[in-house]
XYZ file of C-alpha atoms in Angstrom:
670
model
C 133.647 155.277 170.450
C 132.014 152.672 172.616
C 128.539 151.440 171.899
C 126.492 148.863 173.727
C 124.674 146.363 171.527
C 121.967 143.979 172.515
C 123.259 140.551 171.638
C 119.739 139.424 170.640
C 119.711 141.854 167.710
C 122.571 140.190 165.845
C 123.205 136.774 164.267
C 126.686 135.448 164.663
C 127.597 132.915 161.966
C 129.140 129.702 163.259
C 132.773 129.114 162.386
C 131.729 126.250 160.032
C 128.681 126.155 157.736
C 125.860 123.860 158.845
C 125.696 120.441 157.128
C 123.712 120.378 153.897
C 120.296 118.760 154.018
C 118.506 116.907 151.273
C 115.233 118.365 150.034
C 112.092 116.471 151.055
C 111.483 113.374 148.917
C 108.044 114.642 148.015
C 109.430 117.731 146.276
C 112.063 116.258 143.931
C 112.412 113.389 141.501
C 109.525 111.410 140.082
C 107.373 111.893 143.180
C 107.958 115.618 143.026
C 106.988 115.676 139.356
C 103.760 113.808 140.144
C 102.858 116.228 142.937
C 103.620 119.255 140.790
C 101.890 118.161 137.578
C 99.187 115.642 138.498
C 98.361 115.973 142.190
C 98.870 119.677 142.921
C 95.304 120.133 144.114
C 92.139 118.292 145.061
C 90.451 118.778 141.673
C 93.537 117.774 139.680
C 94.035 114.722 141.890
C 90.454 113.547 141.304
C 90.722 114.106 137.536
C 94.059 112.258 137.439
C 92.691 109.250 139.315
C 89.544 109.065 137.167
C 91.619 109.339 133.986
C 93.997 106.610 135.145
C 91.051 104.316 135.885
C 89.544 104.795 132.414
C 92.926 104.365 130.697
C 93.673 101.238 132.725
C 90.308 99.651 131.931
C 90.642 100.445 128.231
C 94.221 99.168 127.962
C 93.356 96.044 129.929
C 90.487 95.118 127.619
C 92.445 96.039 124.506
C 95.545 94.041 125.461
C 93.486 90.999 126.458
C 91.620 91.151 123.152
C 94.809 91.626 121.115
C 96.573 88.685 122.785
C 93.782 86.201 123.444
C 91.166 86.703 120.744
C 92.339 88.825 117.803
C 93.171 86.986 114.580
C 96.271 88.674 113.173
C 96.525 86.171 110.338
C 94.947 88.764 108.058
C 98.187 90.739 108.497
C 100.741 87.922 108.582
C 99.428 86.301 105.406
C 99.025 89.520 103.427
C 102.103 91.591 104.270
C 103.146 91.680 100.623
C 99.688 92.890 99.568
C 99.728 95.626 102.190
C 103.169 96.768 101.065
C 103.019 96.671 97.259
C 99.657 95.183 96.270
C 99.788 93.427 92.891
C 103.137 94.891 91.873
C 104.929 92.174 89.818
C 106.855 89.960 92.219
C 109.817 89.511 89.875
C 110.197 93.315 89.715
C 110.159 93.977 93.450
C 113.864 94.825 93.280
C 112.797 98.247 91.976
C 110.809 98.999 95.121
C 113.629 97.646 97.286
C 116.233 99.797 95.501
C 114.073 102.895 95.890
C 113.582 102.143 99.604
C 117.354 101.737 100.063
C 118.012 105.112 98.412
C 115.392 106.820 100.584
C 116.825 105.362 103.795
C 120.379 106.360 102.835
C 119.381 109.903 101.856
C 117.247 110.174 104.995
C 120.206 109.355 107.231
C 122.532 111.619 105.257
C 120.078 114.519 105.350
C 119.445 114.129 109.080
C 123.170 114.318 109.819
C 123.805 117.344 107.585
C 120.670 119.421 108.082
C 119.610 118.274 111.539
C 120.778 116.089 114.382
C 119.796 112.942 116.245
C 119.891 112.809 120.019
C 120.577 109.973 122.394
C 116.890 109.041 122.608
C 116.777 108.457 118.856
C 119.635 105.970 118.891
C 118.277 104.336 122.041
C 114.931 103.804 120.292
C 116.660 102.334 117.238
C 118.683 100.010 119.465
C 115.586 98.794 121.316
C 113.741 98.160 118.031
C 116.623 96.125 116.599
C 116.998 94.089 119.799
C 113.271 93.288 119.834
C 113.309 92.285 116.171
C 116.108 89.831 116.926
C 115.092 88.486 120.333
C 111.334 87.974 119.924
C 111.619 85.300 117.175
C 114.420 83.579 119.124
C 112.459 83.611 122.385
C 109.266 82.428 120.696
C 111.023 79.275 119.481
C 111.412 78.202 123.110
C 107.621 78.195 123.520
C 105.708 75.051 122.647
C 103.512 75.500 119.560
C 99.758 75.555 120.022
C 97.971 72.240 119.320
C 96.319 71.636 115.948
C 92.989 69.816 115.589
C 91.172 68.179 112.702
C 87.902 66.268 112.767
C 86.958 62.680 112.021
C 83.369 61.444 111.798
C 81.685 58.354 110.396
C 81.655 59.802 106.871
C 84.737 61.988 106.461
C 88.292 62.392 107.667
C 89.141 66.097 107.346
C 92.708 65.266 106.439
C 95.310 63.748 106.122
C 97.582 66.454 107.471
C 100.975 67.327 105.995
C 103.548 69.145 108.095
C 107.286 69.716 108.425
C 109.489 68.683 111.334
C 113.156 68.958 112.239
C 115.402 66.243 113.556
C 114.904 65.794 117.295
C 111.383 67.262 117.436
C 109.029 65.525 119.860
C 105.645 64.904 118.219
C 102.433 63.767 119.857
C 99.113 62.825 118.227
C 96.049 62.150 120.375
C 92.577 60.876 119.490
C 89.987 62.858 121.473
C 86.531 61.210 121.381
C 83.659 63.671 121.499
C 81.406 61.523 123.706
C 80.034 63.979 126.271
C 77.047 66.238 125.744
C 78.793 68.990 127.695
C 81.194 69.391 124.753
C 78.380 71.118 122.858
C 78.404 74.111 125.210
C 80.779 77.031 124.981
C 82.045 76.420 128.509
C 82.580 72.696 127.956
C 84.140 72.899 124.484
C 87.459 71.007 124.863
C 89.046 72.542 121.753
C 91.641 75.257 122.365
C 94.130 75.721 119.587
C 94.183 75.753 115.795
C 91.253 73.998 114.116
C 91.334 72.980 110.462
C 89.119 75.440 108.585
C 90.053 75.244 104.912
C 87.988 77.745 102.886
C 84.982 76.134 101.258
C 81.712 74.494 102.175
C 83.357 71.724 104.243
C 85.927 71.876 107.013
C 86.463 70.620 110.547
C 85.390 73.977 111.954
C 82.127 74.135 110.013
C 81.297 70.493 110.727
C 82.019 70.937 114.445
C 79.731 73.970 114.583
C 76.942 71.977 112.916
C 77.389 69.090 115.366
C 77.373 71.359 118.417
C 74.228 73.064 117.174
C 72.449 69.751 116.525
C 73.382 68.391 119.969
C 72.183 71.565 121.681
C 68.903 71.379 119.757
C 68.502 67.728 120.757
C 69.147 68.531 124.409
C 66.605 71.366 124.329
C 64.031 69.059 122.732
C 64.799 66.395 125.341
C 64.232 68.875 128.163
C 60.895 69.926 126.680
C 59.718 66.376 125.875
C 56.932 64.809 127.873
C 57.775 62.168 130.420
C 57.804 58.672 128.967
C 58.281 59.772 125.356
C 61.025 58.215 123.241
C 64.366 60.011 123.504
C 66.708 60.103 120.539
C 70.382 59.787 121.550
C 72.716 62.575 120.472
C 75.681 61.990 118.209
C 77.921 62.281 121.270
C 76.033 59.445 122.956
C 76.516 57.160 119.953
C 80.303 57.227 119.776
C 81.389 54.064 117.966
C 84.564 54.727 115.964
C 87.542 52.469 115.352
C 90.400 54.618 114.034
C 93.754 53.616 112.589
C 96.290 56.417 113.204
C 99.508 56.353 111.146
C 102.501 58.672 110.856
C 104.084 58.548 107.390
C 107.161 60.141 105.890
C 107.157 61.981 102.559
C 107.653 58.699 100.657
C 104.620 57.112 102.320
C 106.433 54.692 104.648
C 104.749 54.076 108.007
C 106.911 55.319 110.886
C 104.498 54.735 113.781
C 100.873 53.718 114.239
C 98.188 53.012 116.820
C 94.479 52.191 117.077
C 91.607 53.930 118.846
C 88.748 51.568 119.729
C 85.321 52.452 121.148
C 86.178 50.787 124.457
C 89.562 52.590 124.611
C 89.041 55.711 122.504
C 91.581 58.224 123.840
C 95.012 57.075 122.696
C 98.249 58.940 122.017
C 100.904 58.281 119.393
C 104.328 59.732 120.223
C 107.313 59.963 117.919
C 110.790 61.523 117.946
C 111.756 62.837 114.522
C 114.822 61.144 113.051
C 115.175 63.160 109.843
C 114.239 66.705 108.866
C 111.543 66.772 106.196
C 107.857 66.432 105.381
C 105.529 64.114 107.307
C 101.921 63.000 106.946
C 99.442 62.147 109.701
C 96.820 59.792 108.323
C 93.679 58.592 110.117
C 91.535 55.788 108.670
C 88.118 54.763 110.092
C 87.600 50.983 110.217
C 84.475 48.876 110.520
C 83.630 48.355 114.211
C 82.636 44.999 115.616
C 80.282 44.581 118.561
C 80.761 47.051 121.385
C 80.817 45.361 124.774
C 81.049 48.384 127.087
C 78.899 51.385 127.868
C 79.357 54.397 125.592
C 78.173 57.858 126.579
C 76.081 56.494 129.422
C 74.149 54.053 127.196
C 74.730 50.317 127.677
C 74.842 48.905 124.170
C 73.877 45.215 123.848
C 76.592 42.603 123.654
C 76.189 41.371 120.094
C 79.469 39.824 119.022
C 77.880 38.206 115.992
C 76.810 41.376 114.207
C 78.553 44.597 113.201
C 77.440 47.991 114.466
C 77.739 50.935 112.038
C 80.458 53.525 112.727
C 79.068 56.642 114.369
C 80.221 59.590 116.417
C 82.857 62.300 116.190
C 86.499 62.546 117.254
C 89.180 65.194 117.050
C 92.809 64.424 116.287
C 95.115 66.677 118.299
C 98.601 67.325 116.905
C 101.198 68.649 119.370
C 104.759 69.749 118.697
C 103.885 70.724 115.109
C 104.534 74.249 113.824
C 102.102 75.928 111.472
C 103.497 77.743 108.436
C 102.445 80.465 106.030
C 101.969 80.055 102.288
C 103.530 83.269 101.024
C 105.718 82.855 97.969
C 108.966 83.574 99.803
C 108.106 81.180 102.653
C 107.216 78.408 100.205
C 110.587 78.819 98.487
C 112.484 78.715 101.797
C 110.480 75.707 102.996
C 111.082 73.838 99.745
C 114.814 74.514 99.949
C 115.009 73.156 103.514
C 112.424 70.355 103.611
C 111.895 69.476 99.963
C 108.745 69.556 97.862
C 105.465 69.082 99.681
C 104.189 65.511 99.148
C 101.091 65.111 97.001
C 97.952 63.466 98.353
C 95.295 61.550 96.491
C 92.981 61.113 99.471
C 92.696 64.736 100.652
C 89.071 65.525 101.428
C 89.273 69.028 99.880
C 90.579 70.106 96.475
C 91.749 73.518 97.707
C 95.544 73.903 97.223
C 96.085 74.762 100.894
C 93.931 71.899 102.221
C 95.389 69.004 104.228
C 98.418 70.911 105.486
C 99.099 72.932 108.620
C 99.046 76.207 106.690
C 98.006 79.262 108.659
C 95.433 80.166 106.005
C 93.732 76.791 106.539
C 93.530 77.056 110.338
C 91.497 79.091 112.809
C 92.436 79.565 116.449
C 89.684 78.580 118.870
C 89.624 79.619 122.511
C 91.799 82.197 124.255
C 95.530 82.308 123.634
C 98.181 82.525 126.283
C 100.911 85.159 126.013
C 103.352 82.492 124.850
C 100.996 81.291 122.118
C 100.472 84.880 121.005
C 104.220 85.437 120.716
C 104.803 82.223 118.778
C 101.765 82.140 116.503
C 100.931 85.823 115.953
C 103.763 88.240 116.722
C 106.788 86.136 115.807
C 105.639 85.334 112.214
C 105.074 89.033 111.563
C 108.459 90.046 112.963
C 110.177 87.295 110.991
C 108.541 88.649 107.830
C 109.520 92.295 108.362
C 112.568 91.930 110.623
C 115.182 91.425 107.906
C 114.100 94.366 105.699
C 113.655 96.669 108.713
C 117.096 95.879 110.151
C 118.670 96.343 106.705
C 116.881 99.685 106.322
C 118.087 100.846 109.748
C 121.650 99.804 108.885
C 121.584 101.756 105.602
C 120.074 104.759 107.410
C 122.884 104.693 109.984
C 125.517 104.412 107.245
C 124.108 107.536 105.606
C 123.928 109.293 108.967
C 127.542 108.617 109.922
C 128.785 109.587 106.446
C 127.129 112.958 106.971
C 128.049 113.208 110.653
C 131.762 112.471 110.153
C 132.725 115.775 108.420
C 131.014 117.835 111.123
C 133.326 116.249 113.697
C 136.577 116.665 111.771
C 135.526 120.111 110.470
C 136.475 119.248 106.896
C 134.623 121.888 104.885
C 135.356 120.340 101.491
C 134.022 116.953 102.570
C 131.014 118.608 104.225
C 130.195 120.521 101.039
C 130.495 117.309 99.035
C 128.080 115.466 101.329
C 125.729 118.458 101.287
C 125.782 118.460 97.490
C 125.165 114.704 97.336
C 122.206 114.961 99.721
C 120.699 117.899 97.816
C 121.078 116.297 94.387
C 119.865 112.975 95.774
C 116.626 114.357 97.185
C 115.974 116.540 94.126
C 116.558 113.631 91.770
C 114.794 110.993 93.854
C 111.318 111.769 92.533
C 112.073 111.598 88.770
C 114.443 108.662 89.236
C 111.917 106.791 91.369
C 109.128 107.382 88.855
C 111.237 106.058 85.977
C 112.400 103.118 88.080
C 108.871 102.085 89.066
C 107.109 102.758 85.775
C 109.848 101.519 83.426
C 110.828 102.829 80.010
C 108.958 102.496 76.739
C 105.836 100.463 76.118
C 104.937 97.051 77.479
C 106.726 94.277 75.610
C 109.220 96.649 73.949
C 112.850 97.455 74.743
C 113.600 100.967 73.443
C 117.274 100.791 74.432
C 119.066 97.576 73.403
C 121.103 96.143 76.247
C 119.083 98.049 78.834
C 115.784 96.449 79.799
C 113.386 98.089 82.223
C 110.005 96.530 81.569
C 107.182 99.096 81.836
C 104.782 98.460 84.726
C 101.284 99.987 84.533
C 100.559 102.340 87.401
C 97.312 100.501 88.144
C 99.548 97.774 89.633
C 100.996 100.260 92.130
C 98.989 99.476 95.223
C 99.112 99.301 98.999
C 101.623 101.316 101.007
C 103.689 101.886 97.858
C 100.872 103.843 96.207
C 100.154 105.795 99.404
C 103.776 106.937 99.674
C 104.062 107.747 95.955
C 100.928 109.911 96.047
C 102.080 111.653 99.227
C 105.692 112.280 98.220
C 104.948 113.619 94.739
C 101.940 115.705 95.812
C 103.891 117.296 98.663
C 106.903 117.977 96.453
C 104.852 119.653 93.718
C 102.250 121.446 95.830
C 104.728 123.485 97.895
C 106.342 125.442 95.009
C 102.945 125.786 93.317
C 101.472 127.108 96.568
C 104.315 129.628 96.896
C 103.657 130.911 93.370
C 99.928 131.206 94.089
C 100.613 133.099 97.328
C 102.921 135.525 95.530
C 100.401 135.843 92.715
C 97.624 136.720 95.152
C 99.797 139.526 96.579
C 100.823 140.678 93.123
C 100.045 144.205 92.033
C 99.024 142.953 88.580
C 95.205 142.668 88.557
C 95.063 139.738 86.120
C 97.517 137.576 88.072
C 95.987 138.525 91.413
C 92.425 137.821 90.250
C 93.310 134.463 88.685
C 95.198 133.409 91.822
C 92.308 134.364 94.100
C 89.806 132.608 91.825
C 91.861 129.399 91.765
C 92.544 129.345 95.511
C 88.988 130.047 96.611
C 87.480 127.627 94.085
C 89.690 124.733 95.178
C 89.322 125.506 98.883
C 85.568 125.720 98.515
C 85.218 122.167 97.154
C 85.662 118.875 99.061
C 88.691 116.804 98.130
C 86.556 113.931 96.873
C 84.952 116.343 94.387
C 88.390 117.387 93.160
C 89.378 113.728 92.726
C 86.247 112.909 90.721
C 86.887 116.038 88.684
C 90.434 114.861 87.952
C 89.144 111.418 86.988
C 86.207 112.348 84.763
C 86.539 115.995 83.691
C 90.284 116.418 83.224
C 90.363 114.553 79.861
C 87.962 117.136 78.362
C 90.599 119.876 78.574
C 92.885 118.192 76.048
C 92.536 115.167 73.817
C 95.955 113.925 74.901
C 94.671 113.589 78.483
C 92.260 110.811 77.496
C 95.021 108.232 77.883
C 96.318 109.688 81.145
C 96.591 106.929 83.731
C 94.435 106.993 86.838
C 97.361 107.508 89.209
C 98.501 110.594 87.293
C 94.992 112.043 87.401
C 94.848 111.548 91.162
C 98.258 113.202 91.498
C 96.929 116.234 89.641
C 93.890 116.443 91.920
C 95.854 116.009 95.156
C 98.540 118.487 94.077
C 96.064 121.223 93.127
C 94.061 120.710 96.314
C 97.131 120.886 98.552
C 98.603 123.830 96.618
C 95.519 125.970 97.309
C 95.868 125.439 101.061
C 99.628 125.904 100.955
C 99.090 129.222 99.176
C 97.069 130.574 102.092
C 99.583 129.230 104.610
C 102.487 130.893 102.791
C 100.500 134.119 102.379
C 100.053 134.206 106.153
C 103.818 133.885 106.546
C 104.437 136.693 104.064
C 102.145 139.025 105.978
C 104.112 138.745 109.224
C 107.350 139.973 107.630
C 107.851 143.657 108.625
C 107.990 146.216 105.821
C 111.353 147.268 107.141
C 112.838 144.093 105.653
C 111.755 145.133 102.162
C 112.908 148.708 102.676
C 116.311 147.537 103.907
C 116.671 145.290 100.842
C 115.773 148.181 98.553
C 118.330 150.357 100.312
C 120.958 147.714 99.542
C 120.031 147.870 95.862
C 118.214 144.517 95.588
C 115.508 144.339 92.954
C 112.021 142.978 93.866
C 112.808 139.457 92.630
C 115.997 139.142 94.685
C 114.276 140.726 97.664
C 111.498 138.141 97.534
C 113.784 135.145 96.963
C 116.597 135.943 99.379
C 114.990 138.140 102.052
C 111.221 137.665 102.334
C 110.557 134.023 101.397
C 113.192 132.396 103.665
C 111.765 134.133 106.729
C 108.150 133.511 105.732
C 108.705 129.807 105.019
C 110.509 129.267 108.318
C 107.637 130.869 110.177
C 104.987 128.626 108.591
C 106.823 125.300 108.907
C 104.366 123.928 111.533
C 101.298 124.866 109.483
C 102.804 123.549 106.240
C 103.781 120.220 107.783
C 100.322 119.931 109.306
C 98.862 120.306 105.818
C 101.270 117.680 104.472
C 100.241 115.228 107.206
C 96.606 115.891 106.351
C 97.362 115.282 102.667
C 99.063 111.988 103.544
C 95.926 110.794 105.327
C 93.665 112.120 102.564
C 95.314 109.783 100.042
C 92.984 107.098 101.435
C 90.170 108.741 99.442
C 91.590 107.556 96.115
C 90.077 104.120 96.786
C 86.688 105.674 96.007
C 87.798 106.343 92.431
C 89.202 102.857 91.854
C 92.770 102.830 93.203
C 93.918 100.443 95.902
C 96.167 102.171 98.413
C 96.286 100.978 102.034
C 92.554 101.223 102.706
C 91.601 100.022 99.236
C 93.853 96.959 99.384
C 92.337 96.088 102.765
C 88.881 96.054 101.208
C 90.240 93.854 98.423
C 91.556 91.376 100.998
C 88.125 91.140 102.614
C 86.493 90.640 99.220
C 88.929 88.041 97.899
C 89.620 86.127 101.129
C 86.322 85.504 102.837
C 87.895 83.810 105.859
C 89.130 87.230 106.977
C 85.690 88.830 106.808
C 85.558 88.858 110.619
C 89.056 90.361 111.008
C 87.989 93.915 110.181
C 89.166 95.344 113.503
C 92.610 93.793 113.211
C 93.113 94.974 109.623
C 92.049 98.570 110.201
C 93.988 98.758 113.453
C 97.094 97.691 111.535
C 96.747 100.309 108.803
C 95.869 102.865 111.493
C 99.212 102.121 113.161
C 100.979 102.561 109.798
C 99.311 105.943 109.279
C 100.212 106.977 112.831
C 103.892 105.984 112.521
C 104.395 107.831 109.230
C 102.458 110.893 110.438
C 104.523 110.880 113.650
C 107.752 110.829 111.623
C 106.517 113.759 109.527
C 105.611 115.664 112.701
C 109.046 114.929 114.179
C 110.674 116.349 111.041
C 108.481 119.422 111.416
C 109.562 119.921 115.032
C 113.214 119.520 114.079
C 112.908 122.096 111.290
C 111.032 124.454 113.579
C 113.707 124.253 116.265
C 116.418 124.899 113.710
C 114.896 127.955 112.053
C 111.332 129.048 112.533
C 111.642 129.886 116.212
C 114.580 132.180 115.505
C 112.631 133.824 112.709
C 109.733 134.671 115.026
C 112.032 136.009 117.714
């Protein structure tokens, strides 16, 4: 049969397929993601741009403040206080051992009960590299200059410092002989200024001088024409200074003089031997000045002596500042020897007359290099070793647990599973015994085994925060499960008591519960009168969290279909077995996000125990401000630091929650 077809009605495929074409650049990749998620419409584009502008402005101001102006010495000099508070320093091995066990069990548990992706190991690698490279790179940056003051009455020194063989040192006398130095814009000081705590220091004296000069200049501007004008202290510069560099034994290595007619001089020295050095400046009596000083032509009077007057700063370059923590002092003594004693130090404070970070204040705006060397690098050097060791132990635990899953050795896997389970179950009682000791103070109940008791009131800082969180979370979950089951119980007495407890606790603020635990708890039993404060707070936090956990678990129990119970009954399971093996596992998986959210909230709520006299992270920060007045203006830096600690730990807890949810709760809901 013949049919005529219109060729325009049919498409004839070419013998070869057409060449493939790439999709438009604006629809794929990063640009495509931006167009799809941030710029998919006019309104979204405007909101995105406005948000970016606000974020940029905020980050710009924050980063500039953190690098140029913030004083992070409150952190660098008090890391030990933030971590363990007043925990006995010779017993810190207990805290270190407990931290090692937690890191090992954490890695082992992650490998057995979860998994770690490529991003996790990449993050760990980046952290380790930064901890190693930042201190090394910062050593290539020249240290910031150090200043101390000299006037006609006092030398705010001498200054003791350490130096290594080959270091290039420079010491310059800077005469303060211009009135413009009294203004903020004309202040020539940018670096560390000696500011030893007390009523006298270079920083305080310099502030007084600047204020007096400014007042004199204001009075001069307001004075009537022809009236007598008093010269400022800057206009009366008349100091003869003898600058000497001494070694630890007091031998002069180099010296120079600064005279009124040639005031700005520099003393340079290349260190021959590693050790302690002393920079000493001595004012001398000045003979007649024969040149103009500060714009005033003093008379040529070679036959009489003019009194010393004026102010000068001594600038030290090439000198590293150091911290005065116990561990740093021991390391410094081992390398450089004992710090030389001084009989002519102007201040009796133990940290005076040395380039200790606690005795210095940075003036002016730092550069990025100065921030790395003087602020970030000391902190990383302090925490880098313990953090890298903790990561290494964590990875050892992880690979011990990961290995049997690769070789499919069931016996080895069961052994590791058993070790991880027993380890986590026994960590709390073992850790409590390890930290608190055995017996009473001063007694050894078991001959040959000494574990000196440590009062819990010495558990402070991050240690106390983690102890309160870990124990409260561990105890509140099973108690909350029992309360939830009790509230659903068919027995009226148990149900009523459970409801009464839950609603009473949930109806009161946490701070009320804590005060109740502190003041009212001892009235329930005479034996509770001697209960330590930490234990009372643990009781309050546990009961408070248990009440909320009970309602969370009850919500999970209500979503389980009745068919699950009926199927269990059909299989011959009694109510107890049905609850333990059928109902609770599904209910707990379903409420993992809500439970972990409550645990994170409990972790942050531990900061309230400072109100009742315990010093966790927030409380120890307040103690630092009270006991170290020089950090009274570093409130922002201190609270930002503990805020970062809270964020990191809360983020880790949230990550664990997400991992648990992906492994079980999602399947339970589906």
